[in-house]
CSV table of C-alpha atoms in Angstrom, one decimal:
chain,number,residue,atom,x,y,z
A,1,MET,CA,2.4,-33.4,30.4
A,2,LYS,CA,1.6,-30.2,32.3
A,3,ALA,CA,0.4,-29.5,35.7
A,4,ARG,CA,-0.7,-26.3,37.3
A,5,VAL,CA,-0.1,-25.6,41.0
A,6,THR,CA,-2.2,-22.9,42.6
A,7,ILE,CA,-0.9,-21.6,45.9
A,8,THR,CA,-3.1,-19.6,48.2
A,9,LEU,CA,-2.8,-18.3,51.7
A,10,LYS,CA,-4.7,-20.3,54.3
A,11,ASN,CA,-7.9,-18.9,55.7
A,12,GLY,CA,-7.1,-16.6,58.7
A,13,VAL,CA,-3.6,-15.7,57.4
A,14,LEU,CA,-3.4,-12.0,56.9
A,15,ASP,CA,-2.9,-11.1,53.3
A,16,PRO,CA,-1.6,-7.5,53.1
A,17,GLN,CA,-1.1,-7.7,49.3
A,18,GLY,CA,-4.7,-8.8,48.8
A,19,LYS,CA,-5.8,-5.9,51.1
A,20,ALA,CA,-3.8,-3.4,49.1
A,21,ILE,CA,-5.2,-4.7,45.8
A,22,HIS,CA,-8.7,-4.5,47.3
A,23,HIS,CA,-8.1,-0.9,48.3
A,24,ALA,CA,-6.8,0.0,44.8
A,25,LEU,CA,-9.9,-1.6,43.2
A,26,GLU,CA,-12.1,0.5,45.4
A,27,GLY,CA,-10.0,3.6,44.5
A,28,LEU,CA,-10.8,2.8,40.9
A,29,GLY,CA,-14.5,2.9,41.7
A,30,PHE,CA,-15.2,-0.9,41.8
A,31,SER,CA,-17.4,-0.9,44.8
A,32,GLY,CA,-18.7,-4.5,44.7
A,33,VAL,CA,-15.6,-6.2,45.8
A,34,ASN,CA,-16.0,-8.0,49.2
A,35,ASP,CA,-12.5,-9.3,49.6
A,36,VAL,CA,-9.3,-10.0,47.7
A,37,ARG,CA,-6.8,-12.8,48.3
A,38,ALA,CA,-3.5,-12.9,46.3
A,39,GLY,CA,-1.7,-16.1,45.5
A,40,LYS,CA,0.6,-17.6,42.9
A,41,MET,CA,0.4,-20.1,40.1
A,42,ILE,CA,3.2,-22.3,39.0
A,43,GLU,CA,3.1,-24.3,35.8
A,44,LEU,CA,5.1,-27.5,35.6
A,45,ASP,CA,6.1,-29.2,32.4
A,46,LEU,CA,6.6,-32.8,33.6
A,47,ALA,CA,7.8,-36.1,32.2
A,48,ASP,CA,5.0,-38.4,31.2
A,49,GLY,CA,4.1,-40.7,34.1
A,50,THR,CA,4.9,-38.3,36.9
A,51,SER,CA,2.6,-39.4,39.7
A,52,ASP,CA,0.2,-37.2,41.7
A,53,ALA,CA,2.1,-38.2,44.8
A,54,GLU,CA,5.3,-36.9,43.3
A,55,ILE,CA,3.8,-33.5,42.4
A,56,GLU,CA,2.3,-33.3,45.9
A,57,ASP,CA,5.8,-34.0,47.3
A,58,MET,CA,7.2,-31.1,45.2
A,59,CYS,CA,4.5,-28.8,46.7
A,60,ARG,CA,5.2,-29.9,50.3
A,61,LYS,CA,9.0,-29.7,50.0
A,62,LEU,CA,9.3,-26.5,48.0
A,63,LEU,CA,6.5,-24.9,46.1
A,64,ALA,CA,4.3,-24.1,49.0
A,65,ASN,CA,5.0,-23.4,52.7
A,66,THR,CA,2.3,-25.4,54.4
A,67,VAL,CA,2.6,-23.4,57.6
A,68,ILE,CA,0.8,-20.5,55.8
A,69,GLU,CA,-0.2,-21.8,52.4
A,70,ASN,CA,-2.6,-24.3,50.7
A,71,PHE,CA,-1.9,-25.7,47.3
A,72,ARG,CA,-4.1,-27.2,44.6
A,73,ILE,CA,-2.8,-29.3,41.7
A,74,GLU,CA,-4.6,-29.4,38.3
A,75,ARG,CA,-3.3,-31.5,35.5
A,76,ALA,CA,-3.7,-29.7,32.2
B,1,MET,CA,36.5,-21.6,69.2
B,2,GLN,CA,35.6,-21.4,65.5
B,3,THR,CA,32.7,-19.7,63.8
B,4,ALA,CA,31.3,-19.9,60.3
B,5,VAL,CA,29.1,-17.6,58.2
B,6,ILE,CA,27.1,-19.1,55.4
B,7,VAL,CA,27.1,-17.1,52.1
B,8,PHE,CA,24.3,-17.4,49.6
B,9,PRO,CA,24.0,-15.6,46.3
B,10,GLY,CA,22.2,-12.4,47.4
B,11,SER,CA,23.5,-12.4,51.0
B,12,ASN,CA,24.5,-8.9,52.0
B,13,CYS,CA,25.0,-8.9,55.7
B,14,ASP,CA,27.5,-11.8,55.7
B,15,ARG,CA,30.5,-9.4,56.2
B,16,ASP,CA,28.7,-7.5,59.0
B,17,LEU,CA,28.0,-10.8,60.8
B,18,ALA,CA,31.6,-11.9,60.3
B,19,VAL,CA,32.9,-8.7,61.9
B,20,ALA,CA,30.6,-9.2,64.9
B,21,PHE,CA,31.8,-12.9,65.3
B,22,GLU,CA,35.4,-11.9,65.0
B,23,GLN,CA,35.1,-9.2,67.6
B,24,ALA,CA,33.4,-11.6,70.0
B,25,THR,CA,35.7,-14.6,69.5
B,26,GLY,CA,39.0,-12.9,68.4
B,27,LYS,CA,39.1,-15.2,65.3
B,28,LYS,CA,38.1,-14.7,61.7
B,29,PRO,CA,35.1,-16.9,60.8
B,30,HIS,CA,35.1,-19.4,58.0
B,31,MET,CA,33.0,-18.0,55.1
B,32,VAL,CA,31.1,-21.0,53.7
B,33,TRP,CA,29.6,-20.9,50.2
B,34,HIS,CA,26.1,-22.3,49.8
B,35,GLN,CA,27.3,-25.1,47.5
B,36,GLU,CA,29.5,-26.6,50.2
B,37,THR,CA,28.2,-30.0,51.5
B,38,SER,CA,30.0,-29.8,54.8
B,39,LEU,CA,31.2,-27.3,57.4
B,40,PRO,CA,34.8,-26.9,58.3
B,41,ALA,CA,35.7,-29.3,61.2
B,42,GLY,CA,35.4,-27.8,64.7
B,43,VAL,CA,33.0,-25.0,64.0
B,44,ASP,CA,31.0,-24.2,67.1
B,45,ILE,CA,28.8,-21.3,65.9
B,46,ILE,CA,27.2,-20.9,62.5
B,47,GLY,CA,25.7,-17.6,61.3
B,48,VAL,CA,23.0,-17.4,58.6
B,49,PRO,CA,23.2,-13.8,57.5
B,50,GLY,CA,20.7,-11.3,56.2
B,51,GLY,CA,20.2,-10.3,52.6
B,52,PHE,CA,18.1,-11.4,49.7
B,53,SER,CA,19.2,-14.9,49.1
B,54,TYR,CA,18.3,-16.1,45.6
B,55,GLY,CA,16.5,-12.8,45.1
B,56,ASP,CA,13.8,-13.8,47.5
B,57,TYR,CA,12.4,-16.0,44.7
B,58,LEU,CA,9.3,-18.1,45.5
B,59,ARG,CA,9.3,-17.0,49.2
B,60,SER,CA,12.0,-15.3,51.2
B,61,GLY,CA,14.5,-18.0,52.2
B,62,ALA,CA,12.8,-20.8,50.4
B,63,MET,CA,15.5,-21.5,47.8
B,64,ALA,CA,18.4,-21.0,50.3
B,65,ALA,CA,16.7,-23.6,52.6
B,66,GLN,CA,17.2,-26.2,49.8
B,67,SER,CA,20.9,-25.4,49.2
B,68,PRO,CA,23.4,-28.2,50.0
B,69,VAL,CA,25.1,-26.3,52.9
B,70,MET,CA,21.8,-26.1,54.8
B,71,ARG,CA,21.8,-29.9,55.2
B,72,ALA,CA,25.1,-29.6,56.9
B,73,VAL,CA,23.8,-26.7,59.1
B,74,SER,CA,20.8,-28.9,60.1
B,75,ASP,CA,23.1,-31.7,61.0
B,76,ALA,CA,25.3,-29.4,63.1
B,77,ALA,CA,22.2,-28.0,64.8
B,78,ALA,CA,21.1,-31.6,65.7
B,79,GLN,CA,24.5,-32.1,67.2
B,80,GLY,CA,24.0,-29.1,69.5
B,81,ARG,CA,26.1,-26.6,67.7
B,82,TYR,CA,24.9,-23.0,67.8
B,83,VAL,CA,23.0,-21.6,64.8
B,84,PHE,CA,22.1,-17.9,64.6
B,85,GLY,CA,19.9,-16.6,61.8
B,86,VAL,CA,19.5,-12.9,61.3
B,87,CYS,CA,16.7,-11.4,59.1
B,88,ASN,CA,16.9,-13.4,55.8
B,89,GLY,CA,18.8,-16.0,57.9
B,90,PHE,CA,15.7,-16.2,60.2
B,91,GLN,CA,13.5,-16.8,57.1
B,92,VAL,CA,15.9,-19.5,55.9
B,93,LEU,CA,15.8,-21.2,59.3
B,94,THR,CA,12.0,-21.3,59.3
B,95,GLU,CA,11.9,-22.6,55.7
B,96,THR,CA,14.5,-25.2,56.6
B,97,GLY,CA,12.3,-26.3,59.5
B,98,LEU,CA,14.9,-25.6,62.2
B,99,LEU,CA,12.5,-23.0,63.7
B,100,PRO,CA,8.7,-23.0,63.7
B,101,GLY,CA,6.5,-20.5,62.0
B,102,ALA,CA,6.9,-18.4,58.9
B,103,LEU,CA,7.8,-14.8,58.1
B,104,MET,CA,5.2,-13.1,55.9
B,105,ARG,CA,4.9,-9.8,54.2
B,106,ASN,CA,4.9,-6.9,56.7
B,107,ALA,CA,1.3,-6.0,57.7
B,108,GLY,CA,1.8,-2.4,56.4
B,109,ILE,CA,3.2,-3.7,53.1
B,110,SER,CA,6.1,-1.3,53.3
B,111,PHE,CA,9.8,-2.2,53.7
B,112,VAL,CA,10.7,-1.2,57.3
B,113,CYS,CA,14.2,0.2,57.8
B,114,ARG,CA,14.8,1.9,61.1
B,115,ASP,CA,15.9,1.4,64.7
B,116,VAL,CA,13.3,-0.4,66.8
B,117,ARG,CA,12.9,-1.0,70.5
B,118,LEU,CA,13.0,-4.6,71.6
B,119,LYS,CA,12.3,-6.3,74.9
B,120,VAL,CA,14.5,-9.3,75.8
B,121,ALA,CA,11.9,-11.9,76.7
B,122,ASN,CA,14.3,-14.8,77.6
B,123,THR,CA,17.6,-14.2,79.4
B,124,GLN,CA,18.4,-17.9,80.0
B,125,SER,CA,19.5,-18.8,76.5
B,126,ALA,CA,23.1,-19.0,75.2
B,127,PHE,CA,22.3,-16.0,73.0
B,128,THR,CA,20.7,-13.7,75.6
B,129,SER,CA,22.3,-14.5,78.9
B,130,LEU,CA,24.1,-11.2,79.2
B,131,TYR,CA,20.9,-9.1,79.0
B,132,ASP,CA,18.9,-8.2,82.0
B,133,ALA,CA,15.4,-9.6,82.4
B,134,ASN,CA,13.0,-7.5,80.4
B,135,GLU,CA,15.8,-5.2,79.3
B,136,GLU,CA,14.8,-2.9,76.5
B,137,ILE,CA,17.3,-2.5,73.7
B,138,LEU,CA,17.5,-0.6,70.4
B,139,ILE,CA,18.3,-2.7,67.3
B,140,PRO,CA,18.0,-1.8,63.6
B,141,VAL,CA,15.5,-3.7,61.4
B,142,ALA,CA,15.5,-3.7,57.6
B,143,HIS,CA,13.0,-6.1,56.1
B,144,HIS,CA,9.9,-6.5,53.9
B,145,ASP,CA,8.9,-10.0,55.2
B,146,GLY,CA,9.2,-9.9,58.9
B,147,ASN,CA,5.6,-10.5,60.0
B,148,TYR,CA,6.0,-13.6,62.2
B,149,PHE,CA,3.2,-16.1,61.8
B,150,ALA,CA,2.5,-19.4,63.5
B,151,ASP,CA,-0.8,-21.1,64.6
B,152,ALA,CA,-2.1,-20.3,68.0
B,153,GLU,CA,-1.1,-23.7,69.4
B,154,THR,CA,2.5,-23.2,68.3
B,155,LEU,CA,2.6,-19.6,69.7
B,156,ASP,CA,1.3,-20.9,73.0
B,157,ARG,CA,3.9,-23.6,73.1
B,158,LEU,CA,6.7,-21.1,72.2
B,159,GLU,CA,5.6,-18.8,75.0
B,160,GLY,CA,5.1,-21.6,77.5
B,161,GLU,CA,8.5,-23.0,76.9
B,162,GLY,CA,10.2,-19.6,77.1
B,163,ARG,CA,11.3,-19.8,73.4
B,164,VAL,CA,10.4,-16.2,72.5
B,165,ALA,CA,13.8,-14.6,72.8
B,166,PHE,CA,12.9,-11.0,71.7
B,167,ARG,CA,9.7,-9.1,71.3
B,168,TYR,CA,9.1,-5.8,69.6
B,169,ALA,CA,8.3,-3.0,72.1
B,170,GLU,CA,6.6,-1.0,69.4
B,171,ALA,CA,4.5,-1.7,66.2
B,172,VAL,CA,6.9,-2.8,63.4
B,173,ASN,CA,5.5,-5.4,61.1
B,174,GLY,CA,2.4,-7.1,62.5
B,175,SER,CA,4.2,-10.1,64.0
B,176,ALA,CA,2.0,-12.4,66.0
B,177,ARG,CA,2.3,-11.5,69.7
B,178,ASP,CA,5.1,-9.0,68.8
B,179,ILE,CA,7.6,-11.8,68.3
B,180,ALA,CA,10.9,-10.6,66.9
B,181,GLY,CA,13.1,-13.7,67.6
B,182,VAL,CA,12.5,-17.4,68.5
B,183,LEU,CA,14.6,-20.3,69.8
B,184,ASN,CA,14.3,-23.9,68.9
B,185,GLU,CA,13.3,-26.5,71.5
B,186,ALA,CA,16.9,-27.3,72.5
B,187,GLY,CA,17.8,-23.6,72.7
B,188,ASN,CA,20.8,-23.8,70.4
B,189,VAL,CA,19.1,-22.2,67.3
B,190,LEU,CA,18.0,-18.6,67.3
B,191,GLY,CA,16.4,-16.7,64.5
B,192,MET,CA,15.5,-13.0,64.7
B,193,MET,CA,14.5,-10.3,62.2
B,194,PRO,CA,16.4,-7.3,63.8
B,195,HIS,CA,20.1,-6.9,63.2
B,196,PRO,CA,22.2,-7.0,66.4
B,197,GLU,CA,25.4,-7.0,64.2
B,198,ARG,CA,24.5,-3.5,63.1
B,199,ARG,CA,24.6,-2.2,66.6
B,200,SER,CA,27.7,-3.8,68.1
B,201,GLU,CA,30.4,-1.1,67.8
B,202,ALA,CA,30.6,2.4,69.3
B,203,ALA,CA,30.6,3.7,65.7
B,204,HIS,CA,27.1,2.2,65.2
B,205,GLY,CA,25.7,4.5,67.8
B,206,GLY,CA,25.3,1.8,70.5
B,207,LEU,CA,26.4,-1.6,71.7
B,208,ASP,CA,23.0,-3.2,72.3
B,209,GLY,CA,23.7,-6.0,69.9
B,210,LYS,CA,27.2,-6.8,71.1
B,211,LYS,CA,26.0,-8.6,74.2
B,212,LEU,CA,24.4,-11.3,72.1
B,213,PHE,CA,27.7,-12.1,70.3
B,214,ASP,CA,29.7,-11.9,73.6
B,215,ALA,CA,27.1,-14.2,75.3
B,216,LEU,CA,27.3,-16.7,72.5
B,217,ALA,CA,31.1,-16.7,72.4
B,218,SER,CA,31.4,-17.2,76.2
B,219,THR,CA,28.8,-20.1,76.2
B,220,ALA,CA,30.4,-21.9,73.3
B,221,ARG,CA,33.9,-21.6,74.7
């Protein structure tokens, strides 16, 4: 069983990496980009029967820092 | 009085911190490997050094915060022993939850490595009692993720309770309200991005950082 955790910066948290990527896209001539936010994706290969609550616990304790980040769990 | 310096894989300021502790206390610190589950008996001051623990994987300090020794450090902090985190050590202490907030990528994206001017914002703490109120000091920084972030409510509380120990006196990394170092509620845990241990001998070009170690040594004695 696989789950995919997407970690993004909370709204209002400055994202210098996203800003740099935005800048580079504009430099390449892509003018229609309004904003860029960079995050990360973590794929978990889990034992069958791992509960949503358990995955959420993993996110809160390690995978995301909830002071600055949101996380989203998708089961694949 | 005894001190300890925690060593993670990827720590690189552990020796510098040990030298500063030894100069202030006259005794060699215990060097404690991250896999240890307890601290040597009788340790009064614990240093969490700078570096790139676990290669900064996931987030700076995130993996180190989960290492066995950090449980022992948290217990020691709860018992009122002094914990001092520098640079990566500050990141580890926020990830452990011993200090509020988070250290994010520098606003200018670049790694910043230079001497910066700091203002001592609290001179009542065990760490800062030898500085004069609003004293300006010069301390080196060397970090990529030093941009201090906390929500407005937390920042207000930190300021209201006098828990901002140091502020940048110049633009460095985009930190909220120019915060360079913060104390926990009880005042026995300090984390800061600048490196006082790199300015604590005449050969370093100044002694601005030495007062912190001397203050700590005299309080804990």
